[in-house]
PDB file of C-alpha atoms in Angstrom:
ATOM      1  CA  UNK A   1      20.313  -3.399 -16.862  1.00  0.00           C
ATOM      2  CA  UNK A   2      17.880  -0.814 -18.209  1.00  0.00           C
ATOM      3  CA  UNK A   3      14.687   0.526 -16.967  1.00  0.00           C
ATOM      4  CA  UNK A   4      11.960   2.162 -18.807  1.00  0.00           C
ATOM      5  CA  UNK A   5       8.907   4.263 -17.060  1.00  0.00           C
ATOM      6  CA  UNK A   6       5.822   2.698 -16.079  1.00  0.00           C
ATOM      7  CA  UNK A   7       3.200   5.047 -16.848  1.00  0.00           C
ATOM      8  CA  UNK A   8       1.968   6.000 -13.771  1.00  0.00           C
ATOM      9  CA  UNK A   9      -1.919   5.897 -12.556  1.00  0.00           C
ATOM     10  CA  UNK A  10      -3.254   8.959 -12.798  1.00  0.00           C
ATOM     11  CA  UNK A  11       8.721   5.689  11.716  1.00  0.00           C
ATOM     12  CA  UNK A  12       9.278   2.960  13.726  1.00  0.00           C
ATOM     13  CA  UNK A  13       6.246   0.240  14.436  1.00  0.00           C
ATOM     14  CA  UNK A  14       4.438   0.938  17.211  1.00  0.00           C
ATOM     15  CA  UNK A  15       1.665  -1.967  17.034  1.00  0.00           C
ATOM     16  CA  UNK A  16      -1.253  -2.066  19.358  1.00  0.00           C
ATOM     17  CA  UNK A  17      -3.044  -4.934  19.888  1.00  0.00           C
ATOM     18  CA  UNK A  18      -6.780  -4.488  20.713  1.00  0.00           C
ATOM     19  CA  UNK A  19     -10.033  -6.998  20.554  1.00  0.00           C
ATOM     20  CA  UNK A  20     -12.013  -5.634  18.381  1.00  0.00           C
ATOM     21  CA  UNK A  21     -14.941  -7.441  16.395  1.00  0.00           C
ATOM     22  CA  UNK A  22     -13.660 -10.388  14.180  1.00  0.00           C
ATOM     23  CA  UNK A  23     -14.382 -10.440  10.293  1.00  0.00           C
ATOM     24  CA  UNK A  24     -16.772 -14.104  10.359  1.00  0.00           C
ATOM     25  CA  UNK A  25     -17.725 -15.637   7.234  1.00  0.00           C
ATOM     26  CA  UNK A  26     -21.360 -17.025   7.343  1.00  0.00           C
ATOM     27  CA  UNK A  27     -23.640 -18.061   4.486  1.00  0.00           C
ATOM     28  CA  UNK A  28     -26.844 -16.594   4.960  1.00  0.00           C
ATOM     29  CA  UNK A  29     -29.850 -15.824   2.963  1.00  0.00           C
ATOM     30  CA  UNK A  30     -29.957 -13.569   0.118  1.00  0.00           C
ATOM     31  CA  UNK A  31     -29.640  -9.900   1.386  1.00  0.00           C
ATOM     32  CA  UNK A  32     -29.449  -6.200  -0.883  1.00  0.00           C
ATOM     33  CA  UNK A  33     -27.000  -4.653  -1.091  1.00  0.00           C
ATOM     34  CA  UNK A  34     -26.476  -0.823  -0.611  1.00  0.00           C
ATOM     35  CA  UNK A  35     -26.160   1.538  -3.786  1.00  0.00           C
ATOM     36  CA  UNK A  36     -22.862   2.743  -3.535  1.00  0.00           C
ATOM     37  CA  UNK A  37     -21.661   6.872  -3.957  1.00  0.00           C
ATOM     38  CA  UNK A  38     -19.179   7.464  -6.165  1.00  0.00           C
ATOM     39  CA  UNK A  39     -15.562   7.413  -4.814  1.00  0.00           C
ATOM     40  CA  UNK A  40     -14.118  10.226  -3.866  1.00  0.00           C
ATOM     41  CA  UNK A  41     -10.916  12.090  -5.179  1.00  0.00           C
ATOM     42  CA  UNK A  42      -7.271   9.845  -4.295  1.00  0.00           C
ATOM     43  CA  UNK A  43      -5.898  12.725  -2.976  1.00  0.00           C
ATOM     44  CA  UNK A  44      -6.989  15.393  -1.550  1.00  0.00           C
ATOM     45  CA  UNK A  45      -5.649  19.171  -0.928  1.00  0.00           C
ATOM     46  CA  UNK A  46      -2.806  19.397   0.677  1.00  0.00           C
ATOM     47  CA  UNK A  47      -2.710  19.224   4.862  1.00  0.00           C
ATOM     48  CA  UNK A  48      -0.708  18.422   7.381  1.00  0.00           C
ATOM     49  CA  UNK A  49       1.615  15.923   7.459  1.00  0.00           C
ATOM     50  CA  UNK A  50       0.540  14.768  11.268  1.00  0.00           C
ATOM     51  CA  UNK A  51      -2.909  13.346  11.396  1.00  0.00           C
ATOM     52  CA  UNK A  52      -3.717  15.585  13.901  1.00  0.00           C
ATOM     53  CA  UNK A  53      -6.635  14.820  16.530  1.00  0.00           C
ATOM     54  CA  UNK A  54      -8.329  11.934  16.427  1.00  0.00           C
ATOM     55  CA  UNK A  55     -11.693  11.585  15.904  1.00  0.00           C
ATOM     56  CA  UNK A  56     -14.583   9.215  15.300  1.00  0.00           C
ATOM     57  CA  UNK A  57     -16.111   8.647  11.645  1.00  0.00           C
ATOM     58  CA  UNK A  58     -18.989   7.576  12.566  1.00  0.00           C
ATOM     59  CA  UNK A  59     -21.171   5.353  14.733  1.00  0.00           C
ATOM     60  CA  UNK A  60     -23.430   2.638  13.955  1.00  0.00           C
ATOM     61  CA  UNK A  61     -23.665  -0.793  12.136  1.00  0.00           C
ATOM     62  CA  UNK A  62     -21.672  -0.986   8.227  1.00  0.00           C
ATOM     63  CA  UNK A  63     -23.036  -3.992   6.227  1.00  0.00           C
ATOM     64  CA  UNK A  64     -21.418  -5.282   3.489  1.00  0.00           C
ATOM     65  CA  UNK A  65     -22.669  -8.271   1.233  1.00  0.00           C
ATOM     66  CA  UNK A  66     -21.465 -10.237  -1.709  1.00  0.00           C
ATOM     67  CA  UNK A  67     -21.805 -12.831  -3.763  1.00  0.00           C
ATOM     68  CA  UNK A  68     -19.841 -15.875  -3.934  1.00  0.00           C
ATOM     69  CA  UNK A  69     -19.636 -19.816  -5.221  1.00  0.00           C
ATOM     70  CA  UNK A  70     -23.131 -19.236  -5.611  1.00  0.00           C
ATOM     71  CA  UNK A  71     -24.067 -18.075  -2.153  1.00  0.00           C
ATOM     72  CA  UNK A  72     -24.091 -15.053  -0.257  1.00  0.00           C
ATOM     73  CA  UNK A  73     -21.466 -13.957   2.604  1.00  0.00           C
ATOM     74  CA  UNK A  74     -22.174 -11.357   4.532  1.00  0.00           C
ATOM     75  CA  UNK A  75     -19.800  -9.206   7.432  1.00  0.00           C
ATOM     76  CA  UNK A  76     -21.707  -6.864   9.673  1.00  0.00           C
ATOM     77  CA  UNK A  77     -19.189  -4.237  11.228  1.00  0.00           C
ATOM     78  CA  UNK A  78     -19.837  -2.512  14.762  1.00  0.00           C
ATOM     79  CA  UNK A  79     -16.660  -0.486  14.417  1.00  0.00           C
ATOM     80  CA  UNK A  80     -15.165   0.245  17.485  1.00  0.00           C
ATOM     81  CA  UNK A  81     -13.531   3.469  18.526  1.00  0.00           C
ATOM     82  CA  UNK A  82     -10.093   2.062  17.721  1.00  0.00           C
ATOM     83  CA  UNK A  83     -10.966   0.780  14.507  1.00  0.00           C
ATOM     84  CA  UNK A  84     -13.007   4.452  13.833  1.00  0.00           C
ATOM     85  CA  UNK A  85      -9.561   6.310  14.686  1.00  0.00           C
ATOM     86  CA  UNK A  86      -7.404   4.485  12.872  1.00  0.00           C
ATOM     87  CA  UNK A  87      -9.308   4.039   9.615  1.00  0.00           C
ATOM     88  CA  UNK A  88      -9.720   8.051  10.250  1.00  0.00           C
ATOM     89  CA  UNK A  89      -5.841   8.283  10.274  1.00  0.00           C
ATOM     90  CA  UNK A  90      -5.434   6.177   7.295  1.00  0.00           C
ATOM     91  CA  UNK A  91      -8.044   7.810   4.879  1.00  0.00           C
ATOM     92  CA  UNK A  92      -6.185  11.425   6.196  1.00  0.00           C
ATOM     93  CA  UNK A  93      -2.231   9.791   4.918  1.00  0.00           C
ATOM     94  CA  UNK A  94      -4.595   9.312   1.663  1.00  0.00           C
ATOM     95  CA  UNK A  95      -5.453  12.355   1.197  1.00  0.00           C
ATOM     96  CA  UNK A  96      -1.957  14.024   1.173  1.00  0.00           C
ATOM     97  CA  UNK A  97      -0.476  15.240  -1.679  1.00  0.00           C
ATOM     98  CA  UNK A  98       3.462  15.248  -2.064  1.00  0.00           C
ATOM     99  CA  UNK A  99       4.155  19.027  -1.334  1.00  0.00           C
ATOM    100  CA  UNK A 100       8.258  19.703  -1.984  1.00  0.00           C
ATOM    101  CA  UNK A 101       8.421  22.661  -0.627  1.00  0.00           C
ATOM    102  CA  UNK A 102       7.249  21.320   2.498  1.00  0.00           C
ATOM    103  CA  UNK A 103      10.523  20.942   4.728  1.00  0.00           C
ATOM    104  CA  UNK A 104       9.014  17.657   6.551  1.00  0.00           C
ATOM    105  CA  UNK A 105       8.405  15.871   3.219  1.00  0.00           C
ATOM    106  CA  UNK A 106      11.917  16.991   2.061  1.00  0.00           C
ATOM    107  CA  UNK A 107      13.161  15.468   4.998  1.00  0.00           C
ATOM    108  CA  UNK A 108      11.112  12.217   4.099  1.00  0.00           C
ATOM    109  CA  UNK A 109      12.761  11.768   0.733  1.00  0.00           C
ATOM    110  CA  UNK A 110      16.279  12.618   2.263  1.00  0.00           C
ATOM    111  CA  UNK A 111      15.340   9.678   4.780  1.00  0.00           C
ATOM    112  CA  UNK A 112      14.560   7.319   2.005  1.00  0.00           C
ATOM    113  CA  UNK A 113      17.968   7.576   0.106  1.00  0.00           C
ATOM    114  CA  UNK A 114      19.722   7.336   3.064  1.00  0.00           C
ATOM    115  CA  UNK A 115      17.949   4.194   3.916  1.00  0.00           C
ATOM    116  CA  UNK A 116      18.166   2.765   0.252  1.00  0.00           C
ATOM    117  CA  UNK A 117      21.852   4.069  -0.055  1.00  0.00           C
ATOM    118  CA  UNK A 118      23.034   4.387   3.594  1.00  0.00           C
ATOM    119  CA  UNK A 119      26.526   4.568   1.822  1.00  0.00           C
ATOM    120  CA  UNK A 120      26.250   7.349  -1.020  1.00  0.00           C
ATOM    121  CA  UNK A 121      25.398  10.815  -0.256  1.00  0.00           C
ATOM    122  CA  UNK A 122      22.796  12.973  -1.558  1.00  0.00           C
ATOM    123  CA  UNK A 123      23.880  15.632  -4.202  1.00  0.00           C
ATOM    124  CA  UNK A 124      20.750  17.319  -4.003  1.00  0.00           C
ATOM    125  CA  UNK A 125      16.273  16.782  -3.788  1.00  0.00           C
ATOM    126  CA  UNK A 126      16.635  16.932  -7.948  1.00  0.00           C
ATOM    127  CA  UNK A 127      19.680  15.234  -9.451  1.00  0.00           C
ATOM    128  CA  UNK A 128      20.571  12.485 -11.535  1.00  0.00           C
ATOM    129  CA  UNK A 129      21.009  10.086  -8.942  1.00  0.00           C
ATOM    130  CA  UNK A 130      17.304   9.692  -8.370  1.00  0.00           C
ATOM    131  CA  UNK A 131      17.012   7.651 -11.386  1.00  0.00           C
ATOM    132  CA  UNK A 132      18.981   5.039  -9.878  1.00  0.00           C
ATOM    133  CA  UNK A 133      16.552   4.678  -7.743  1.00  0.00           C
ATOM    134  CA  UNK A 134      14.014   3.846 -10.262  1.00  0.00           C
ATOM    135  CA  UNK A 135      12.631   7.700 -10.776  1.00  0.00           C
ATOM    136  CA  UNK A 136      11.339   8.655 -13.903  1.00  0.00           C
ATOM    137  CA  UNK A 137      13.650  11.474 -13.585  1.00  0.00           C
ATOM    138  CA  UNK A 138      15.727  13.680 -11.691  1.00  0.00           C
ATOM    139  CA  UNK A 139      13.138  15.551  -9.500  1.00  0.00           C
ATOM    140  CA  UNK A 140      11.246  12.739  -8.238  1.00  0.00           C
ATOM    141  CA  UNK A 141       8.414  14.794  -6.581  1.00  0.00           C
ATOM    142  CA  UNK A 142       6.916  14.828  -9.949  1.00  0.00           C
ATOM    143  CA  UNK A 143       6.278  10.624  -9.745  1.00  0.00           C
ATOM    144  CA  UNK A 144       3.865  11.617  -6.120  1.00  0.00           C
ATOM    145  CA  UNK A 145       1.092  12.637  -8.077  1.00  0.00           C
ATOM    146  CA  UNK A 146      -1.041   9.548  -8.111  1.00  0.00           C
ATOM    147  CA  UNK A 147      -0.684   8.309  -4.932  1.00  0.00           C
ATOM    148  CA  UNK A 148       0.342  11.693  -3.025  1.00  0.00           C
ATOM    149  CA  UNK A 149       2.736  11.426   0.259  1.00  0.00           C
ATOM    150  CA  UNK A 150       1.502   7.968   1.133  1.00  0.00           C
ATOM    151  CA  UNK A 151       3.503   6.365  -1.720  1.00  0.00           C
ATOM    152  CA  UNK A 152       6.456   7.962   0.089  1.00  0.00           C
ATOM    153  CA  UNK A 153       6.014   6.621   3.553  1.00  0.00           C
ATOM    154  CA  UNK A 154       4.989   3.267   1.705  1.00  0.00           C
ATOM    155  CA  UNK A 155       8.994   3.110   0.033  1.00  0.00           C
ATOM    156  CA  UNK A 156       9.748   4.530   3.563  1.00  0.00           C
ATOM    157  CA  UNK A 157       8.741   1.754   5.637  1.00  0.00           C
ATOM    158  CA  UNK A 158       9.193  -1.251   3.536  1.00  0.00           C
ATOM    159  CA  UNK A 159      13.243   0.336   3.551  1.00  0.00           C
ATOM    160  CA  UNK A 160      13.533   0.240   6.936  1.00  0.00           C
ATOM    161  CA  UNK A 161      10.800  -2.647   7.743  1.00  0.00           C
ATOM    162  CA  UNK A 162      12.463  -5.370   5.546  1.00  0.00           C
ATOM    163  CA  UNK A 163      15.867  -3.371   4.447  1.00  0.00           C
ATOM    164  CA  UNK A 164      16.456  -7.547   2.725  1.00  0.00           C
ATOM    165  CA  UNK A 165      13.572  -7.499   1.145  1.00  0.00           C
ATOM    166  CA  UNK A 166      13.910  -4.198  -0.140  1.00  0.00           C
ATOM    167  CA  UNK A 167      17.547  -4.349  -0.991  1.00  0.00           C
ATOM    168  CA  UNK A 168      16.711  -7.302  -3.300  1.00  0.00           C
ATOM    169  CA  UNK A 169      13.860  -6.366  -5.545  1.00  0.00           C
ATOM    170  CA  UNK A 170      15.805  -2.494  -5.762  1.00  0.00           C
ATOM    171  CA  UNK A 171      18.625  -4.585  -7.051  1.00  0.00           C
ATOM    172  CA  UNK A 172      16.538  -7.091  -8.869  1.00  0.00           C
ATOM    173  CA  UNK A 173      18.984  -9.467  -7.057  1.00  0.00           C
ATOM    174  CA  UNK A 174      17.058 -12.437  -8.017  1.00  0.00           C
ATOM    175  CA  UNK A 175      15.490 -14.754 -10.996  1.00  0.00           C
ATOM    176  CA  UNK A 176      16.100 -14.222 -14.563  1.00  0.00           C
ATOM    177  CA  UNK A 177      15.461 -11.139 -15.017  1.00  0.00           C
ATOM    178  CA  UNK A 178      14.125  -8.983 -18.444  1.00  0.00           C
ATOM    179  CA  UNK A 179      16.261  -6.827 -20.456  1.00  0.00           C
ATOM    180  CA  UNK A 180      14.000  -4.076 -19.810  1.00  0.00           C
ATOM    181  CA  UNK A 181      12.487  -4.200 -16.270  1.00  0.00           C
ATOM    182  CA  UNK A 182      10.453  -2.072 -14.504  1.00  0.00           C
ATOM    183  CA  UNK A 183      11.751   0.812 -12.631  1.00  0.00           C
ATOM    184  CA  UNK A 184      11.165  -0.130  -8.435  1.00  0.00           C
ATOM    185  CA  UNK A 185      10.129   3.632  -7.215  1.00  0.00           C
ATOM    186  CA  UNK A 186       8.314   4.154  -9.888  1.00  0.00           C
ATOM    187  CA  UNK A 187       6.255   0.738  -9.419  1.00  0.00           C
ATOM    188  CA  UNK A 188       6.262   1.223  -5.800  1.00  0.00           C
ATOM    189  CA  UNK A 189       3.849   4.465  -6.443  1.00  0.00           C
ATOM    190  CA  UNK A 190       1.869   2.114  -8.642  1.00  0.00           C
ATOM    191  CA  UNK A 191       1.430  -0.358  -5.695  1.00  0.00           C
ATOM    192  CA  UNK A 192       0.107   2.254  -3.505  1.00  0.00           C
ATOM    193  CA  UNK A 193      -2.352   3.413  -5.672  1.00  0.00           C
ATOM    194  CA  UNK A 194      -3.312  -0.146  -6.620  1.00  0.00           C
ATOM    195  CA  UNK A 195      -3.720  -1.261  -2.698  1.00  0.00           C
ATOM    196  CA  UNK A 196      -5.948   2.280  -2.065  1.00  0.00           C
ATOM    197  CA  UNK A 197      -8.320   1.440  -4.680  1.00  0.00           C
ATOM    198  CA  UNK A 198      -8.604  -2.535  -4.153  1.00  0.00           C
ATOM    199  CA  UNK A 199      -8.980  -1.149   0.004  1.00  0.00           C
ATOM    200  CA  UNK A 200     -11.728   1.447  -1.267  1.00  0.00           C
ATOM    201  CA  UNK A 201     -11.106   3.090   1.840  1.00  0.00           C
ATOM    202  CA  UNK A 202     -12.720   6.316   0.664  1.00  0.00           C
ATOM    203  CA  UNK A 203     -16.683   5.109   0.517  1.00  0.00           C
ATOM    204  CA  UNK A 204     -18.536   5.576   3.662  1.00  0.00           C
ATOM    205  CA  UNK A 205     -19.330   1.971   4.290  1.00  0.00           C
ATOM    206  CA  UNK A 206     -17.813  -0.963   3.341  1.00  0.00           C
ATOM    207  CA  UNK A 207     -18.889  -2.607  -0.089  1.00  0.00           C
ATOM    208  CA  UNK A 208     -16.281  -5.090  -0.567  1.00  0.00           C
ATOM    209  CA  UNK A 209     -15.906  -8.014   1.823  1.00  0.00           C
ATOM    210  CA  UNK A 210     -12.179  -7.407   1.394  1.00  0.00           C
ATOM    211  CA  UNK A 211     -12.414  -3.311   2.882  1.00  0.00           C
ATOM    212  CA  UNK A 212     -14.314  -4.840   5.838  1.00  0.00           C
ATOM    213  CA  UNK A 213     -11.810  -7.598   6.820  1.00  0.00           C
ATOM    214  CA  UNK A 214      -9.028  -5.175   5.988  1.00  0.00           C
ATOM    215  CA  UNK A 215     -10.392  -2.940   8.449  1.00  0.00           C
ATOM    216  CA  UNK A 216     -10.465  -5.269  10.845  1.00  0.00           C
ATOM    217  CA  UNK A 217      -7.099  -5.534  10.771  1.00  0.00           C
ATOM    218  CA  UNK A 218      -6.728  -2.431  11.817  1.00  0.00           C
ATOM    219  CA  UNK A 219      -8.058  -3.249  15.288  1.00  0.00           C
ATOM    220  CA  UNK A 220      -4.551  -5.854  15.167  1.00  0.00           C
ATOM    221  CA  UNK A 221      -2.008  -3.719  13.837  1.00  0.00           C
ATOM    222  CA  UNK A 222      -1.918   0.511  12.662  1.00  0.00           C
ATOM    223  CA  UNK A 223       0.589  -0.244  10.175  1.00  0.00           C
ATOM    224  CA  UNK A 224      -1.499  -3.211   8.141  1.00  0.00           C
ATOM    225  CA  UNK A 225      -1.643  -0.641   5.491  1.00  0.00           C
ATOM    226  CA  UNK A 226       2.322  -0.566   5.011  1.00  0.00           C
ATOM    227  CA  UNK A 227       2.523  -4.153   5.655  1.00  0.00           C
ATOM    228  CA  UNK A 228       0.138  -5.097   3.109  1.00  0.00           C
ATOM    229  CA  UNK A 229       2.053  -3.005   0.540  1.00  0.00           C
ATOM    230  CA  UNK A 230       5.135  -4.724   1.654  1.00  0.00           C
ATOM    231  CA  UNK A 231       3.744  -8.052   1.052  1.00  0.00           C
ATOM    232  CA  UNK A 232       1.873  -6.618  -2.643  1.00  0.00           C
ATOM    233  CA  UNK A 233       5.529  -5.423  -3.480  1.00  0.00           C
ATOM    234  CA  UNK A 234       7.294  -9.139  -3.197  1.00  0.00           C
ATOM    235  CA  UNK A 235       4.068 -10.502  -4.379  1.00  0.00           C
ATOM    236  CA  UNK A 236       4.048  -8.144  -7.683  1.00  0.00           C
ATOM    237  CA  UNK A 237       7.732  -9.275  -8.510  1.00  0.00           C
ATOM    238  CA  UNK A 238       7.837 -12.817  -7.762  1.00  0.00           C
ATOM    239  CA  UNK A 239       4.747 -12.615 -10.072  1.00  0.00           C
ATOM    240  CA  UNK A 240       6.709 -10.909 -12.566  1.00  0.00           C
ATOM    241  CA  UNK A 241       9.538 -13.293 -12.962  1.00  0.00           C
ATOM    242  CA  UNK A 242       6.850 -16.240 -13.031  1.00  0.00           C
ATOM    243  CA  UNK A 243       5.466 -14.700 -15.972  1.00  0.00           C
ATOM    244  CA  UNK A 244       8.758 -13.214 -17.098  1.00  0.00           C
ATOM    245  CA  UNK A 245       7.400  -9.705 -17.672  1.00  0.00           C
ATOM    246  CA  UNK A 246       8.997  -6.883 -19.461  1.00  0.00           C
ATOM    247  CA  UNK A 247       7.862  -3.264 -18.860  1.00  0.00           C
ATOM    248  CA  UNK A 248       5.048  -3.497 -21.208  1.00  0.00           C
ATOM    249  CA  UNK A 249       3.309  -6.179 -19.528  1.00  0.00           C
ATOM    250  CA  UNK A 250       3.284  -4.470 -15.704  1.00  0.00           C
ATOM    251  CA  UNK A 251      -0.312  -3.396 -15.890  1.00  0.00           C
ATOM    252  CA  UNK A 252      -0.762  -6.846 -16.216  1.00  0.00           C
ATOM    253  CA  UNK A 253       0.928  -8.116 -13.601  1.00  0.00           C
ATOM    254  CA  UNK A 254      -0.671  -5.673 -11.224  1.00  0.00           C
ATOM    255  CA  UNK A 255      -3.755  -7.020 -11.931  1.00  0.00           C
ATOM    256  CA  UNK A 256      -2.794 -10.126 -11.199  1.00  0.00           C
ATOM    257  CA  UNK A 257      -1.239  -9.266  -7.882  1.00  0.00           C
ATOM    258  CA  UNK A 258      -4.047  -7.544  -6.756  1.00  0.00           C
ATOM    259  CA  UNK A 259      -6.083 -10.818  -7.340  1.00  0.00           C
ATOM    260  CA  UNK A 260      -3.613 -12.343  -5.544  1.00  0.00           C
ATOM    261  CA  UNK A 261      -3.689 -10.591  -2.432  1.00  0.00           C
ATOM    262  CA  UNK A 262      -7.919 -10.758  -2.607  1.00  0.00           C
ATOM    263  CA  UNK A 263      -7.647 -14.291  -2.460  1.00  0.00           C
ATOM    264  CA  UNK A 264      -5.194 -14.245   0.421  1.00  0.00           C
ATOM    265  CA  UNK A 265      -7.255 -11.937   2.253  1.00  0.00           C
ATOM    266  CA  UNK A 266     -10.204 -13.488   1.880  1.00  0.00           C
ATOM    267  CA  UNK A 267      -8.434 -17.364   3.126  1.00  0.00           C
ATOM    268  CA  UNK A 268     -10.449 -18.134   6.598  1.00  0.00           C
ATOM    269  CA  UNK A 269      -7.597 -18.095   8.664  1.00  0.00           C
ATOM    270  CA  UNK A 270      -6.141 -14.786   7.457  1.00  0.00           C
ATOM    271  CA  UNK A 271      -6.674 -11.871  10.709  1.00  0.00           C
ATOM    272  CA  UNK A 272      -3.699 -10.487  10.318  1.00  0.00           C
ATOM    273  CA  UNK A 273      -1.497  -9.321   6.981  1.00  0.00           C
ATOM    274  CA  UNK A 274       1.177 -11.437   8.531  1.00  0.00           C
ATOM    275  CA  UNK A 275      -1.375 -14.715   8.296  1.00  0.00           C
ATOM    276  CA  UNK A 276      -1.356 -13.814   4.278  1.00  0.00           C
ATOM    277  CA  UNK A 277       1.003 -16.870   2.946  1.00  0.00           C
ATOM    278  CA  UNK A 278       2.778 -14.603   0.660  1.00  0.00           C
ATOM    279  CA  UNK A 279       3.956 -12.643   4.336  1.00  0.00           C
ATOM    280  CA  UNK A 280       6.782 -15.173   4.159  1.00  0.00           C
ATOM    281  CA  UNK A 281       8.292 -13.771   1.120  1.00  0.00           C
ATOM    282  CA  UNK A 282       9.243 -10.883   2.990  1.00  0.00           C
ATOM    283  CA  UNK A 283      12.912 -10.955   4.790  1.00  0.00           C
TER     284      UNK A 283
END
């Protein structure tokens, strides 16, 4: 089965539970809304692949409100210091850029093809065998560039997370499937980038009620960013098959998962990324 290039935009779990304020959904009267800055830059210079100290953003009350159905919802945040750190560590994997000559990252990529092909050893950080993967080609540092070092511990995790999950839409195990489909590293860079900017994690404050119940999550589980682009990644192909995409149409598609996942996010009973109903998709 062939693949053709999407064009691309531009550890172990360790979950700690803490009670930190819940995203509530309230209709109340019409409110203003804050101008928003401009958003900053994807990613950033290149630092250190440990987030290094912790430290707070900020302090003080975020207020985001939107309209909806015809009435206004508003969240008001009180981060807490957990939620503060971790949102800190997240925006700092963001701003990472995909360094190969950086002997941790090489060790990163080695770690993925051993987890995708625990049975085939690697000839080398560029060869031909990368495009079995789903590279464009046969370095595939050169696909980081949108979505910098994140992307990479995104394919990293959802390998080792949900090795069934994985294993299956690498393999394009299931559904009738196009002649030409889309090539799965490649598209799992696209994810990443897609999640960051629905998330728009970079603004001060939160503007989007989905950022501010996102963030919330945080307070449940570190990892909700790599669990969310688990879930986007089954979400995005079951999607595909249901509209039974070829490579051309995969912009598409994206779109349409990331509406997908807003609506999931946004279902009252959703606190946690594994409360999303397309969670289950995942094995």
């Amino acid at each position: 089965m062939e693949t053709a290039p999407v064009p691309a935009p531009v550890a172990e779990r360790d979950p700690a539970h803490h009670h930190g304020c819940l995203a509530i959904r309230t209709t109340v009267p019409r409110c203003s809304l804050g101008a928003g800055g401009s958003s900053s830059s994807l990613a950033g210079s290149s630092d250190e692949a440990s987030c290094g100290s912790p430290r707070w953003i900020g302090r003080g009350l975020s207020c985001v409100c939107i309209k909806q159905k015809g009435a206004f919802e508003r969240i008001c945040i009180n981060l807490t210091p957990v939620q503060e750190e971790r949102l800190h560590r997240l925006k700092h994997r963001m701003k990472v850029y995909f360094d190969p000559s950086r002997r941790d990252h090489q060790e990163a990529l080695k770690a993925l093809w051993h987890a995708t092909y625990p049975d085939q050893e690697l000839e080398g950080l560029i060869s031909e065998q990368w495009k079995d993967m789903g590279w464009q080609g046969r370095d595939p540092s050169t696909d980081f560039r949108g979505a910098g070092f994140i992307s990479l511990e995104n394919l990293l995790f959802f390998a080792k997370t949900f090795s069934a999950s994985f294993q299956r839409l690498l393999k394009k195990q299931c559904g009738n499937r196009a002649t030409w489909e889309y090539p799965f590293a490649v598209a799992g860079v696209n994810i990443t980038f897609m999640i960051m900017q629905m998330l728009d994690l970079q603004s001060t404050k939160p503007r989007t009620f989905v950022r501010a119940i996102f963030i919330q999550m945080l307070s449940e589980d570190e990892w909700a960013f790599d669990l969310l682009y688990c879930v986007a990644f089954v979400v995005m192909d079951k999607q595909w098959l249901e509209k039974n995409a070829s490579y051309m149409d995969f912009n598409e598609v994206l779109k349409s998962t990331r509406a997908q996942l807003e609506r999931e996010l946004m279902l009252n009973d959703v606190m946690r990324i594994e409360d999303m109903p397309s969670y289950s998709l995942l094995c």
